[in-house]
Short mmCIF file of C-alpha atoms in Angstrom, two decimals:
data_model
loop_
_atom_site.label_atom_id
_atom_site.label_comp_id
_atom_site.label_asym_id
_atom_site.label_seq_id
_atom_site.Cartn_x
_atom_site.Cartn_y
_atom_site.Cartn_z
CA UNK A 1 41.49 -13.38 -26.77
CA UNK A 2 44.23 -15.71 -27.72
CA UNK A 3 46.93 -14.53 -29.96
CA UNK A 4 46.06 -17.22 -32.53
CA UNK A 5 42.38 -16.43 -32.47
CA UNK A 6 43.26 -12.61 -32.83
CA UNK A 7 45.46 -13.23 -35.82
CA UNK A 8 42.69 -15.38 -37.40
CA UNK A 9 40.21 -12.60 -36.68
CA UNK A 10 42.47 -9.88 -38.20
CA UNK A 11 43.15 -12.10 -41.35
CA UNK A 12 39.37 -12.55 -41.79
CA UNK A 13 38.74 -8.73 -41.52
CA UNK A 14 41.59 -8.18 -43.99
CA UNK A 15 40.07 -10.62 -46.46
CA UNK A 16 36.50 -9.17 -45.97
CA UNK A 17 38.09 -5.56 -46.71
CA UNK A 18 39.55 -6.76 -49.78
CA UNK A 19 36.32 -8.51 -51.02
CA UNK A 20 34.47 -5.38 -50.13
CA UNK A 21 36.89 -3.22 -52.10
CA UNK A 22 36.74 -5.64 -55.17
CA UNK A 23 32.93 -5.51 -54.86
CA UNK A 24 33.05 -1.70 -54.71
CA UNK A 25 35.22 -1.40 -57.65
CA UNK A 26 33.20 -4.02 -59.69
CA UNK A 27 30.22 -1.77 -59.19
CA UNK A 28 31.83 0.75 -61.45
CA UNK A 29 31.03 0.61 -65.11
CA UNK A 30 33.59 -0.48 -67.59
CA UNK A 31 32.47 2.50 -69.93
CA UNK A 32 30.43 5.61 -69.48
CA UNK A 33 28.80 6.92 -72.61
CA UNK A 34 27.41 10.54 -72.70
CA UNK A 35 25.12 11.06 -75.72
CA UNK A 36 24.06 14.75 -76.60
CA UNK A 37 21.49 15.33 -79.29
CA UNK A 38 21.82 18.72 -80.77
CA UNK A 39 18.71 20.68 -80.62
CA UNK A 40 16.42 18.10 -79.18
CA UNK A 41 13.15 19.30 -77.51
CA UNK A 42 11.79 17.12 -74.87
CA UNK A 43 8.42 16.80 -76.92
CA UNK A 44 10.28 14.86 -79.59
CA UNK A 45 10.08 11.88 -77.19
CA UNK A 46 6.37 12.15 -76.90
CA UNK A 47 5.44 13.46 -80.46
CA UNK A 48 6.95 10.59 -82.33
CA UNK A 49 6.44 7.94 -79.57
CA UNK A 50 4.09 5.73 -81.63
CA UNK A 51 6.68 5.50 -84.42
CA UNK A 52 9.72 4.89 -82.43
CA UNK A 53 10.95 1.15 -82.28
CA UNK A 54 11.48 -0.67 -78.95
CA UNK A 55 15.25 -0.61 -79.09
CA UNK A 56 16.17 3.10 -79.32
CA UNK A 57 14.68 5.91 -77.25
CA UNK A 58 12.05 3.38 -75.83
CA UNK A 59 14.78 1.27 -74.49
CA UNK A 60 16.05 4.04 -72.40
CA UNK A 61 12.76 5.11 -71.24
CA UNK A 62 11.39 1.71 -70.37
CA UNK A 63 14.73 0.48 -68.69
CA UNK A 64 16.47 3.71 -67.56
CA UNK A 65 15.49 6.69 -65.56
CA UNK A 66 13.93 9.78 -67.29
CA UNK A 67 13.74 13.16 -65.96
CA UNK A 68 10.54 14.56 -67.48
CA UNK A 69 11.00 18.20 -66.23
CA UNK A 70 14.66 18.88 -66.86
CA UNK A 71 15.76 22.38 -68.01
CA UNK A 72 18.79 24.59 -68.75
CA UNK A 73 19.15 27.21 -66.18
CA UNK A 74 21.12 29.94 -67.94
CA UNK A 75 21.13 32.02 -70.99
CA UNK A 76 22.26 31.68 -73.75
CA UNK A 77 21.19 28.16 -74.88
CA UNK A 78 23.82 27.57 -77.60
CA UNK A 79 25.62 24.39 -78.69
CA UNK A 80 29.03 25.12 -77.21
CA UNK A 81 27.52 26.45 -73.90
CA UNK A 82 25.32 23.33 -73.56
CA UNK A 83 28.01 20.80 -74.05
CA UNK A 84 30.39 22.77 -71.61
CA UNK A 85 27.55 22.95 -69.02
CA UNK A 86 26.46 19.30 -69.32
CA UNK A 87 30.01 17.91 -68.62
CA UNK A 88 31.29 20.48 -66.18
CA UNK A 89 28.22 20.65 -63.98
CA UNK A 90 28.14 24.45 -64.06
CA UNK A 91 27.04 27.49 -66.00
CA UNK A 92 28.90 30.08 -68.25
CA UNK A 93 29.33 32.18 -65.09
CA UNK A 94 31.96 29.57 -64.08
CA UNK A 95 33.15 27.50 -66.95
CA UNK A 96 33.72 30.63 -69.37
CA UNK A 97 32.10 29.29 -72.55
CA UNK A 98 29.66 32.24 -73.00
CA UNK A 99 28.64 31.33 -76.65
CA UNK A 100 29.75 29.56 -79.84
CA UNK A 101 31.33 32.74 -80.93
CA UNK A 102 31.55 35.91 -78.80
CA UNK A 103 33.23 39.27 -78.84
CA UNK A 104 36.51 39.26 -76.94
CA UNK A 105 36.63 42.65 -75.28
CA UNK A 106 40.39 42.34 -74.66
CA UNK A 107 41.39 41.36 -78.27
CA UNK A 108 38.74 43.49 -79.75
CA UNK A 109 37.45 40.81 -82.12
CA UNK A 110 34.95 38.04 -82.47
CA UNK A 111 36.42 34.65 -81.39
CA UNK A 112 35.29 31.06 -81.79
CA UNK A 113 35.03 28.94 -78.59
CA UNK A 114 37.58 26.25 -79.54
CA UNK A 115 39.87 27.90 -82.17
CA UNK A 116 43.62 27.71 -81.19
CA UNK A 117 46.27 28.47 -83.68
CA UNK A 118 48.92 27.00 -81.55
CA UNK A 119 47.79 23.54 -82.92
CA UNK A 120 47.62 21.93 -86.28
CA UNK A 121 45.12 19.65 -88.14
CA UNK A 122 45.64 15.86 -87.82
CA UNK A 123 43.95 13.83 -90.42
CA UNK A 124 44.33 16.14 -93.44
CA UNK A 125 46.20 19.10 -94.79
CA UNK A 126 43.40 21.59 -93.86
CA UNK A 127 42.87 24.10 -91.09
CA UNK A 128 39.84 22.36 -89.53
CA UNK A 129 41.95 20.97 -86.68
CA UNK A 130 43.43 24.13 -85.12
CA UNK A 131 41.43 23.69 -82.15
CA UNK A 132 41.76 22.88 -78.34
CA UNK A 133 39.56 23.19 -75.16
CA UNK A 134 41.81 25.97 -73.73
CA UNK A 135 38.91 28.53 -73.41
CA UNK A 136 37.15 26.10 -71.04
CA UNK A 137 38.26 27.23 -67.59
CA UNK A 138 36.93 24.41 -65.41
CA UNK A 139 37.29 20.58 -65.52
CA UNK A 140 34.75 18.19 -67.01
CA UNK A 141 33.45 15.00 -65.38
CA UNK A 142 35.72 13.09 -67.91
CA UNK A 143 38.74 15.11 -66.56
CA UNK A 144 37.93 14.17 -63.11
CA UNK A 145 37.62 10.40 -64.04
CA UNK A 146 41.04 10.38 -65.52
CA UNK A 147 42.43 12.25 -62.46
CA UNK A 148 40.92 9.71 -60.15
CA UNK A 149 42.53 6.86 -62.03
CA UNK A 150 45.97 8.54 -62.21
CA UNK A 151 45.34 9.49 -66.02
CA UNK A 152 44.58 5.78 -66.77
CA UNK A 153 41.43 4.80 -68.52
CA UNK A 154 40.69 6.55 -71.85
CA UNK A 155 38.46 9.53 -72.65
CA UNK A 156 37.34 10.35 -76.16
CA UNK A 157 34.81 12.73 -77.76
CA UNK A 158 33.09 12.29 -81.10
CA UNK A 159 30.82 14.67 -82.95
CA UNK A 160 30.42 16.21 -86.43
CA UNK A 161 30.92 19.59 -84.77
CA UNK A 162 34.33 20.23 -83.47
CA UNK A 163 33.12 22.21 -80.28
CA UNK A 164 30.69 19.24 -79.56
CA UNK A 165 33.58 16.75 -79.71
CA UNK A 166 36.08 18.82 -77.69
CA UNK A 167 34.28 20.47 -74.81
CA UNK A 168 32.59 17.41 -73.26
CA UNK A 169 35.97 15.54 -72.71
CA UNK A 170 37.66 18.57 -71.37
CA UNK A 171 41.50 19.11 -71.10
CA UNK A 172 42.86 15.60 -70.42
CA UNK A 173 41.17 13.65 -73.22
CA UNK A 174 43.13 11.09 -75.12
CA UNK A 175 41.32 12.35 -78.33
CA UNK A 176 38.45 14.32 -79.80
CA UNK A 177 37.41 13.81 -83.45
CA UNK A 178 35.23 15.87 -85.66
CA UNK A 179 34.10 16.02 -89.30
CA UNK A 180 35.86 18.31 -91.73
CA UNK A 181 33.49 18.84 -94.66
CA UNK A 182 33.85 20.93 -97.77
CA UNK A 183 36.14 19.24 -100.23
CA UNK A 184 37.85 17.18 -97.38
CA UNK A 185 35.34 14.75 -95.98
CA UNK A 186 37.58 13.45 -93.27
CA UNK A 187 37.27 12.85 -89.59
CA UNK A 188 40.11 15.01 -87.96
CA UNK A 189 41.70 15.96 -84.86
CA UNK A 190 44.16 18.40 -83.39
CA UNK A 191 47.86 18.20 -82.45
CA UNK A 192 46.61 19.06 -78.95
CA UNK A 193 45.79 15.50 -78.68
CA UNK A 194 48.18 13.64 -80.91
CA UNK A 195 50.50 13.89 -84.00
CA UNK A 196 48.92 11.33 -86.16
CA UNK A 197 45.69 9.59 -86.47
CA UNK A 198 45.40 5.98 -85.02
CA UNK A 199 45.18 3.32 -87.75
CA UNK A 200 41.62 2.63 -87.12
CA UNK A 201 40.59 6.47 -87.79
CA UNK A 202 42.89 6.44 -90.81
CA UNK A 203 41.29 3.38 -92.18
CA UNK A 204 37.78 4.63 -91.57
CA UNK A 205 38.52 7.90 -93.55
CA UNK A 206 40.00 5.58 -96.43
CA UNK A 207 36.80 3.50 -96.44
CA UNK A 208 34.85 6.42 -98.20
CA UNK A 209 31.85 5.77 -95.95
CA UNK A 210 30.83 9.46 -96.50
CA UNK A 211 30.52 8.99 -100.25
CA UNK A 212 28.32 6.01 -99.66
CA UNK A 213 25.86 8.10 -97.71
CA UNK A 214 26.02 10.93 -100.15
CA UNK A 215 25.31 8.64 -103.11
CA UNK A 216 21.55 8.25 -101.83
CA UNK A 217 18.76 10.67 -101.97
CA UNK A 218 17.04 11.58 -98.72
CA UNK A 219 13.55 10.27 -98.74
CA UNK A 220 11.25 9.62 -95.89
CA UNK A 221 11.87 6.41 -93.94
CA UNK A 222 8.15 5.53 -94.06
CA UNK A 223 5.25 6.71 -96.26
CA UNK A 224 5.14 10.52 -96.05
CA UNK A 225 1.34 10.45 -95.58
CA UNK A 226 1.89 8.65 -92.25
CA UNK A 227 3.89 11.69 -90.90
CA UNK A 228 0.89 13.21 -89.37
CA UNK A 229 2.76 14.76 -86.49
CA UNK A 230 4.28 17.30 -88.81
CA UNK A 231 2.91 20.17 -90.95
CA UNK A 232 2.57 19.90 -94.70
CA UNK A 233 5.90 19.32 -96.42
CA UNK A 234 5.36 22.16 -98.86
CA UNK A 235 5.08 25.46 -96.83
CA UNK A 236 6.53 28.89 -96.57
CA UNK A 237 8.39 28.26 -93.20
CA UNK A 238 11.31 26.08 -94.25
CA UNK A 239 14.45 26.82 -96.21
CA UNK A 240 15.36 24.78 -99.23
CA UNK A 241 18.83 23.38 -100.01
CA UNK A 242 20.81 25.63 -102.42
CA UNK A 243 19.77 24.42 -105.88
CA UNK A 244 16.47 23.23 -104.69
CA UNK A 245 13.24 24.93 -105.73
CA UNK A 246 11.17 23.92 -102.74
CA UNK A 247 12.18 22.50 -99.31
CA UNK A 248 10.14 19.11 -99.97
CA UNK A 249 10.82 15.44 -100.13
CA UNK A 250 12.67 13.82 -101.94
CA UNK A 251 15.86 15.59 -101.40
CA UNK A 252 18.27 14.62 -104.21
CA UNK A 253 21.48 14.67 -102.24
CA UNK A 254 23.79 13.40 -104.99
CA UNK A 255 22.48 16.24 -107.26
CA UNK A 256 22.65 18.82 -104.46
CA UNK A 257 25.99 17.90 -103.08
CA UNK A 258 28.03 20.29 -105.47
CA UNK A 259 25.99 23.36 -104.67
CA UNK A 260 26.01 22.71 -100.96
CA UNK A 261 29.66 22.64 -100.16
CA UNK A 262 30.30 19.11 -101.06
CA UNK A 263 30.87 16.81 -98.06
CA UNK A 264 29.25 19.49 -95.73
CA UNK A 265 25.73 18.64 -96.92
CA UNK A 266 26.23 15.26 -94.93
CA UNK A 267 26.16 17.36 -91.82
CA UNK A 268 22.64 18.52 -92.72
CA UNK A 269 20.87 15.27 -93.34
CA UNK A 270 20.01 12.29 -91.07
CA UNK A 271 22.81 10.22 -92.59
CA UNK A 272 25.19 12.48 -90.67
CA UNK A 273 23.91 10.82 -87.51
CA UNK A 274 24.45 7.38 -88.90
CA UNK A 275 27.91 8.40 -90.11
CA UNK A 276 28.72 9.61 -86.51
CA UNK A 277 27.42 6.25 -85.16
CA UNK A 278 29.60 4.31 -87.51
CA UNK A 279 32.65 6.26 -86.38
CA UNK A 280 31.67 5.73 -82.77
CA UNK A 281 31.63 1.99 -83.24
CA UNK A 282 34.96 2.11 -84.89
CA UNK A 283 36.40 4.21 -82.10
CA UNK A 284 35.04 1.67 -79.54
CA UNK A 285 36.79 -1.28 -81.25
CA UNK A 286 40.01 0.62 -82.24
CA UNK A 287 40.58 1.94 -78.78
CA UNK A 288 39.40 -1.18 -76.95
CA UNK A 289 37.04 0.93 -74.94
CA UNK A 290 35.52 -0.78 -71.98
CA UNK A 291 38.13 -3.55 -71.91
CA UNK A 292 40.58 -2.70 -69.20
CA UNK A 293 40.34 -2.57 -65.43
CA UNK A 294 39.88 1.18 -65.61
CA UNK A 295 36.71 3.00 -66.62
CA UNK A 296 36.77 4.63 -69.91
CA UNK A 297 34.66 7.71 -71.04
CA UNK A 298 33.05 8.22 -74.45
CA UNK A 299 31.12 11.30 -75.53
CA UNK A 300 29.16 11.08 -78.64
CA UNK A 301 27.12 14.18 -79.87
CA UNK A 302 24.75 13.88 -82.76
CA UNK A 303 24.96 17.14 -84.63
CA UNK A 304 22.82 16.74 -87.85
CA UNK A 305 19.57 17.16 -85.88
CA UNK A 306 20.56 20.68 -85.31
CA UNK A 307 21.36 21.41 -88.88
CA UNK A 308 17.94 19.96 -89.99
CA UNK A 309 16.07 21.78 -87.28
CA UNK A 310 17.67 25.13 -88.13
CA UNK A 311 16.82 24.81 -91.88
CA UNK A 312 13.35 23.11 -91.73
CA UNK A 313 12.02 23.95 -88.29
CA UNK A 314 10.60 21.96 -85.42
CA UNK A 315 7.30 21.14 -87.07
CA UNK A 316 8.74 19.90 -90.35
CA UNK A 317 8.47 16.41 -91.81
CA UNK A 318 12.15 16.51 -92.19
CA UNK A 319 12.73 16.89 -88.35
CA UNK A 320 10.29 13.99 -87.83
CA UNK A 321 12.09 11.71 -90.31
CA UNK A 322 15.48 12.72 -88.77
CA UNK A 323 14.33 11.62 -85.32
CA UNK A 324 12.72 8.30 -86.69
CA UNK A 325 16.01 7.56 -88.32
CA UNK A 326 18.03 8.56 -85.19
CA UNK A 327 16.02 6.24 -83.19
CA UNK A 328 17.15 3.48 -85.36
CA UNK A 329 20.92 4.60 -85.12
CA UNK A 330 20.68 4.64 -81.29
CA UNK A 331 19.21 1.24 -81.36
CA UNK A 332 22.16 0.09 -83.43
CA UNK A 333 24.53 1.67 -80.98
CA UNK A 334 22.84 0.15 -77.85
CA UNK A 335 23.00 -3.24 -79.36
CA UNK A 336 26.72 -2.88 -80.37
CA UNK A 337 27.47 -1.66 -76.76
CA UNK A 338 25.75 -4.94 -75.43
CA UNK A 339 27.92 -6.98 -77.73
CA UNK A 340 31.28 -5.36 -77.30
CA UNK A 341 31.03 -4.02 -73.66
CA UNK A 342 28.43 -6.29 -72.29
CA UNK A 343 24.93 -5.40 -71.22
CA UNK A 344 25.02 -4.24 -67.76
CA UNK A 345 28.74 -3.20 -67.95
CA UNK A 346 28.20 0.37 -69.14
CA UNK A 347 26.44 3.32 -67.87
CA UNK A 348 24.84 5.81 -70.32
CA UNK A 349 23.13 9.10 -70.24
CA UNK A 350 21.29 10.83 -73.08
CA UNK A 351 20.44 14.62 -73.19
CA UNK A 352 20.41 17.65 -75.51
CA UNK A 353 22.45 20.94 -75.62
CA UNK A 354 19.29 22.96 -76.16
CA UNK A 355 15.98 22.76 -77.65
CA UNK A 356 14.31 25.23 -80.21
CA UNK A 357 11.38 27.48 -80.79
CA UNK A 358 8.75 27.08 -83.43
CA UNK A 359 9.40 29.26 -86.63
CA UNK A 360 8.13 32.52 -85.54
CA UNK A 361 6.62 33.23 -88.99
CA UNK A 362 4.57 29.94 -88.64
CA UNK A 363 3.48 30.98 -85.12
CA UNK A 364 2.29 34.42 -86.57
CA UNK A 365 0.39 32.50 -89.19
CA UNK A 366 -1.38 30.85 -86.48
CA UNK A 367 -2.19 34.03 -84.49
CA UNK A 368 0.52 33.36 -81.94
CA UNK A 369 3.02 36.04 -81.12
CA UNK A 370 6.27 35.62 -82.81
CA UNK A 371 8.91 38.43 -84.03
CA UNK A 372 12.21 38.90 -85.73
CA UNK A 373 14.93 41.47 -84.79
CA UNK A 374 17.20 42.81 -87.36
CA UNK A 375 20.58 43.63 -85.86
CA UNK A 376 21.41 46.61 -88.22
CA UNK A 377 18.15 48.30 -87.51
CA UNK A 378 18.43 47.81 -83.88
CA UNK A 379 22.07 49.12 -83.87
CA UNK A 380 21.07 52.24 -85.74
CA UNK A 381 18.20 52.88 -83.24
CA UNK A 382 20.70 52.69 -80.34
CA UNK A 383 23.10 54.92 -82.17
CA UNK A 384 20.41 57.63 -82.51
CA UNK A 385 19.84 57.33 -78.79
CA UNK A 386 23.50 57.69 -77.76
CA UNK A 387 23.90 60.59 -80.20
CA UNK A 388 21.03 62.39 -78.71
CA UNK A 389 22.12 61.75 -74.99
CA UNK A 390 26.04 61.81 -75.34
CA UNK A 391 26.60 63.41 -78.70
CA UNK A 392 28.38 60.26 -80.12
CA UNK A 393 27.20 57.32 -82.10
CA UNK A 394 30.43 55.50 -81.51
CA UNK A 395 29.95 54.30 -78.04
CA UNK A 396 28.97 50.75 -78.88
CA UNK A 397 31.73 48.37 -79.89
CA UNK A 398 29.85 45.12 -80.60
CA UNK A 399 26.44 43.62 -80.42
CA UNK A 400 26.21 39.73 -80.43
CA UNK A 401 24.38 37.01 -78.56
CA UNK A 402 22.02 39.69 -77.26
CA UNK A 403 24.86 41.47 -75.44
CA UNK A 404 26.08 44.89 -76.04
CA UNK A 405 29.80 45.60 -75.54
CA UNK A 406 30.64 49.35 -75.05
CA UNK A 407 33.63 51.23 -76.44
CA UNK A 408 35.25 52.06 -73.13
CA UNK A 409 38.22 53.99 -74.67
CA UNK A 410 35.79 56.37 -76.48
CA UNK A 411 33.64 56.71 -73.42
CA UNK A 412 36.64 57.58 -71.38
CA UNK A 413 37.91 60.11 -74.00
CA UNK A 414 34.58 61.98 -73.84
CA UNK A 415 34.75 62.03 -70.09
CA UNK A 416 31.45 59.98 -69.87
CA UNK A 417 30.36 57.76 -67.04
CA UNK A 418 30.49 54.12 -68.09
CA UNK A 419 27.53 53.12 -65.94
CA UNK A 420 25.46 56.03 -66.96
CA UNK A 421 26.01 55.15 -70.71
CA UNK A 422 25.08 51.50 -70.00
CA UNK A 423 21.87 52.48 -68.17
CA UNK A 424 20.80 54.90 -70.95
CA UNK A 425 21.49 52.06 -73.52
CA UNK A 426 19.48 49.63 -71.37
CA UNK A 427 16.45 52.12 -70.98
CA UNK A 428 16.50 52.73 -74.57
CA UNK A 429 16.71 49.05 -75.57
CA UNK A 430 13.56 48.28 -73.52
CA UNK A 431 11.58 50.55 -75.73
CA UNK A 432 12.37 48.56 -78.89
CA UNK A 433 9.91 46.07 -80.26
CA UNK A 434 11.04 42.57 -79.46
CA UNK A 435 13.19 43.47 -76.38
CA UNK A 436 11.50 42.22 -73.27
CA UNK A 437 14.23 42.95 -70.58
CA UNK A 438 17.45 44.95 -70.64
CA UNK A 439 20.10 44.92 -67.77
CA UNK A 440 23.35 46.54 -67.28
CA UNK A 441 26.19 44.39 -66.25
CA UNK A 442 26.43 46.31 -63.07
CA UNK A 443 23.15 44.99 -61.99
CA UNK A 444 24.30 41.43 -62.63
CA UNK A 445 27.31 42.14 -60.26
CA UNK A 446 25.39 43.84 -57.50
CA UNK A 447 22.04 42.13 -57.33
CA UNK A 448 21.26 38.32 -56.85
CA UNK A 449 18.27 36.95 -58.77
CA UNK A 450 17.14 33.74 -57.21
CA UNK A 451 14.43 32.67 -59.81
CA UNK A 452 12.92 33.47 -63.02
CA UNK A 453 14.57 34.43 -66.37
CA UNK A 454 16.78 37.11 -64.74
CA UNK A 455 18.19 34.24 -62.67
CA UNK A 456 19.02 32.45 -66.02
CA UNK A 457 20.57 35.55 -67.38
CA UNK A 458 22.76 35.90 -64.31
CA UNK A 459 23.90 32.16 -64.58
CA UNK A 460 24.88 32.92 -68.07
CA UNK A 461 26.70 36.15 -67.15
CA UNK A 462 30.49 35.84 -66.90
CA UNK A 463 31.94 39.19 -65.45
CA UNK A 464 35.36 38.53 -67.30
CA UNK A 465 34.05 37.83 -70.59
CA UNK A 466 30.39 39.03 -70.94
CA UNK A 467 29.11 42.44 -72.33
CA UNK A 468 28.08 45.64 -70.60
CA UNK A 469 24.30 45.41 -71.35
CA UNK A 470 22.46 42.12 -71.56
CA UNK A 471 19.16 41.87 -73.36
CA UNK A 472 16.26 39.28 -73.20
CA UNK A 473 13.89 39.20 -76.36
CA UNK A 474 10.25 38.60 -75.99
CA UNK A 475 9.23 35.04 -76.36
CA UNK A 476 9.66 33.47 -79.80
CA UNK A 477 11.69 36.48 -81.02
CA UNK A 478 14.85 35.64 -82.86
CA UNK A 479 17.60 37.12 -84.98
CA UNK A 480 17.34 34.82 -87.98
CA UNK A 481 15.87 34.55 -91.36
CA UNK A 482 12.17 34.06 -91.74
CA UNK A 483 12.47 30.40 -92.86
CA UNK A 484 13.87 28.03 -90.46
CA UNK A 485 14.45 28.48 -86.74
CA UNK A 486 16.93 28.81 -83.93
CA UNK A 487 17.48 28.83 -80.22
CA UNK A 488 19.44 30.69 -77.56
CA UNK A 489 16.72 31.95 -75.16
CA UNK A 490 15.85 31.13 -71.55
CA UNK A 491 12.28 30.22 -72.28
CA UNK A 492 10.99 26.67 -71.91
CA UNK A 493 11.00 26.00 -75.70
CA UNK A 494 14.72 26.35 -75.59
CA UNK A 495 15.43 24.96 -72.21
CA UNK A 496 13.28 21.79 -71.73
CA UNK A 497 15.30 18.86 -73.00
CA UNK A 498 15.35 15.09 -72.23
CA UNK A 499 17.73 13.78 -69.62
CA UNK A 500 17.73 9.99 -69.44
CA UNK A 501 20.12 7.76 -67.58
CA UNK A 502 20.45 4.06 -68.30
CA UNK A 503 22.68 0.97 -67.42
CA UNK A 504 24.84 -0.03 -64.65
CA UNK A 505 23.97 1.41 -61.16
CA UNK A 506 20.90 3.25 -62.72
CA UNK A 507 17.34 2.86 -61.25
CA UNK A 508 14.34 2.32 -63.56
CA UNK A 509 11.64 4.84 -63.47
CA UNK A 510 10.88 8.53 -64.17
CA UNK A 511 10.55 11.82 -62.21
CA UNK A 512 8.44 14.93 -62.69
CA UNK A 513 10.60 17.02 -60.29
CA UNK A 514 12.44 19.85 -61.76
CA UNK A 515 16.03 19.29 -62.47
CA UNK A 516 18.73 21.29 -64.15
CA UNK A 517 21.21 20.30 -66.84
CA UNK A 518 24.14 21.03 -64.47
CA UNK A 519 22.94 18.14 -62.19
CA UNK A 520 24.13 15.47 -64.74
CA UNK A 521 27.94 15.79 -64.09
CA UNK A 522 27.72 15.63 -60.30
CA UNK A 523 25.44 12.67 -60.62
CA UNK A 524 27.80 10.68 -62.84
CA UNK A 525 30.75 11.70 -60.73
CA UNK A 526 28.94 10.37 -57.61
CA UNK A 527 28.16 7.11 -59.42
CA UNK A 528 31.84 6.83 -60.27
CA UNK A 529 33.01 7.83 -56.83
CA UNK A 530 35.11 10.59 -58.20
CA UNK A 531 35.41 14.28 -57.31
CA UNK A 532 33.03 16.73 -58.96
CA UNK A 533 34.36 18.83 -61.65
CA UNK A 534 36.14 21.87 -60.11
CA UNK A 535 33.46 24.46 -61.10
CA UNK A 536 30.53 22.18 -60.44
CA UNK A 537 27.30 23.95 -58.88
CA UNK A 538 24.91 21.22 -59.75
CA UNK A 539 23.43 18.54 -57.38
CA UNK A 540 23.23 14.82 -57.27
CA UNK A 541 20.03 13.41 -58.68
CA UNK A 542 19.61 10.79 -55.78
CA UNK A 543 16.61 9.00 -57.19
CA UNK A 544 18.60 8.05 -60.44
CA UNK A 545 21.33 5.99 -58.66
CA UNK A 546 20.88 2.54 -57.16
#
């Protein structure tokens, strides 16, 4: 080959390489949006299907990729744990967030997952901003995106709940914002992220949007007689607001506001989701998200669905109305993203941090097993057992999240064997009504469970932070008042959630194969061509990505 021809050939290869590189980059979305709906069961997609519009949930289902058999693969299914697991691609055994609150066996006190007194509140003069992600011991997919771009591109988390804003975007976020209720009524953040609110956030707080929403009563979006997917409005299974005689529509929010901790009532009504959407839109504009050469990351968590679910239960007209209204909020958000980022320029996924059980008292009224455990009675029962076996009723230090923490100093002072004490307590617990399985921590360390509910328990067990005896209740058995409901178990009613991908580089379709919540982060990482979060144990969902 002549030198001139060789030079031309090399030049053509160089140009093609640059074009391929540009094309490869152009395939990356300008913005990734991770949406988490707090306490959303998968069947909310199907139960209310006929009443959803075409631009909300149905837009994702018709034009995105839906996983119909997606589950959480660990216990406990709580808010903080769910958000951490979604975005880190791993379980509490690795990321270290083992609850919303848990007993710290080193500090000998109950701690909250994102509390951090090293930092101060930004946005008002309260204490609601003394937070950080330091208890999360792995990276999130948002962290990995920023690292891959040499800390360029923005990462922002938004939610009414602080933990739901902070944990998804991990350690390197530019900001996380959450709502400080009570007498404050402000979106706030922490000095972990910044020393003062950006002008757009300050202006949003000054707009008094929260007061606008709280000036209106909560009535049903449509005629209540059409809410045939729910049980009767007046029933014995729901909890009324303070100051309300019955938990029925309409809910006079302006009148109830004062007796329900003022601005905090906004968290517990559908308007809280609309308020969150408003703030997310303001953030997109104020931070110019999706407008640079680098991919930005936005996490939005809708918390009000959880408050409504806890108070009224999964079969209530309130939960139906909340999801019909959320469908409209999502449609508004998607249309806004089309306008500001450009349809086809962003990638989005939607999921939930956990689901929820039917109210056990409602199940019992319909001849289906359901039960309640009273912690004080259970602890007194165990103290009787330890008194009988070891002549001491001071061997248990804490009981929380269905975990028992032993008083190791007391056990040592009595020259008792720790493993023997744990086994005796586990064997005694299994005889108590409502406890289905009881396992000593040593078993979690020495045995590998490859399937079933004990596998979920093991995935949620963290040797450094978890308790000495771990308990699994019988199905639909909860520690909670008899009105309203909760979550936390490894049963399908708590683990089965939607996972829907939509937008740039996402196929259209659905799958009935079983996937796990920890598969989201590696899938998004692969789509973005970035390294997986450093504790990731999930897998790429290949059928989702184009």
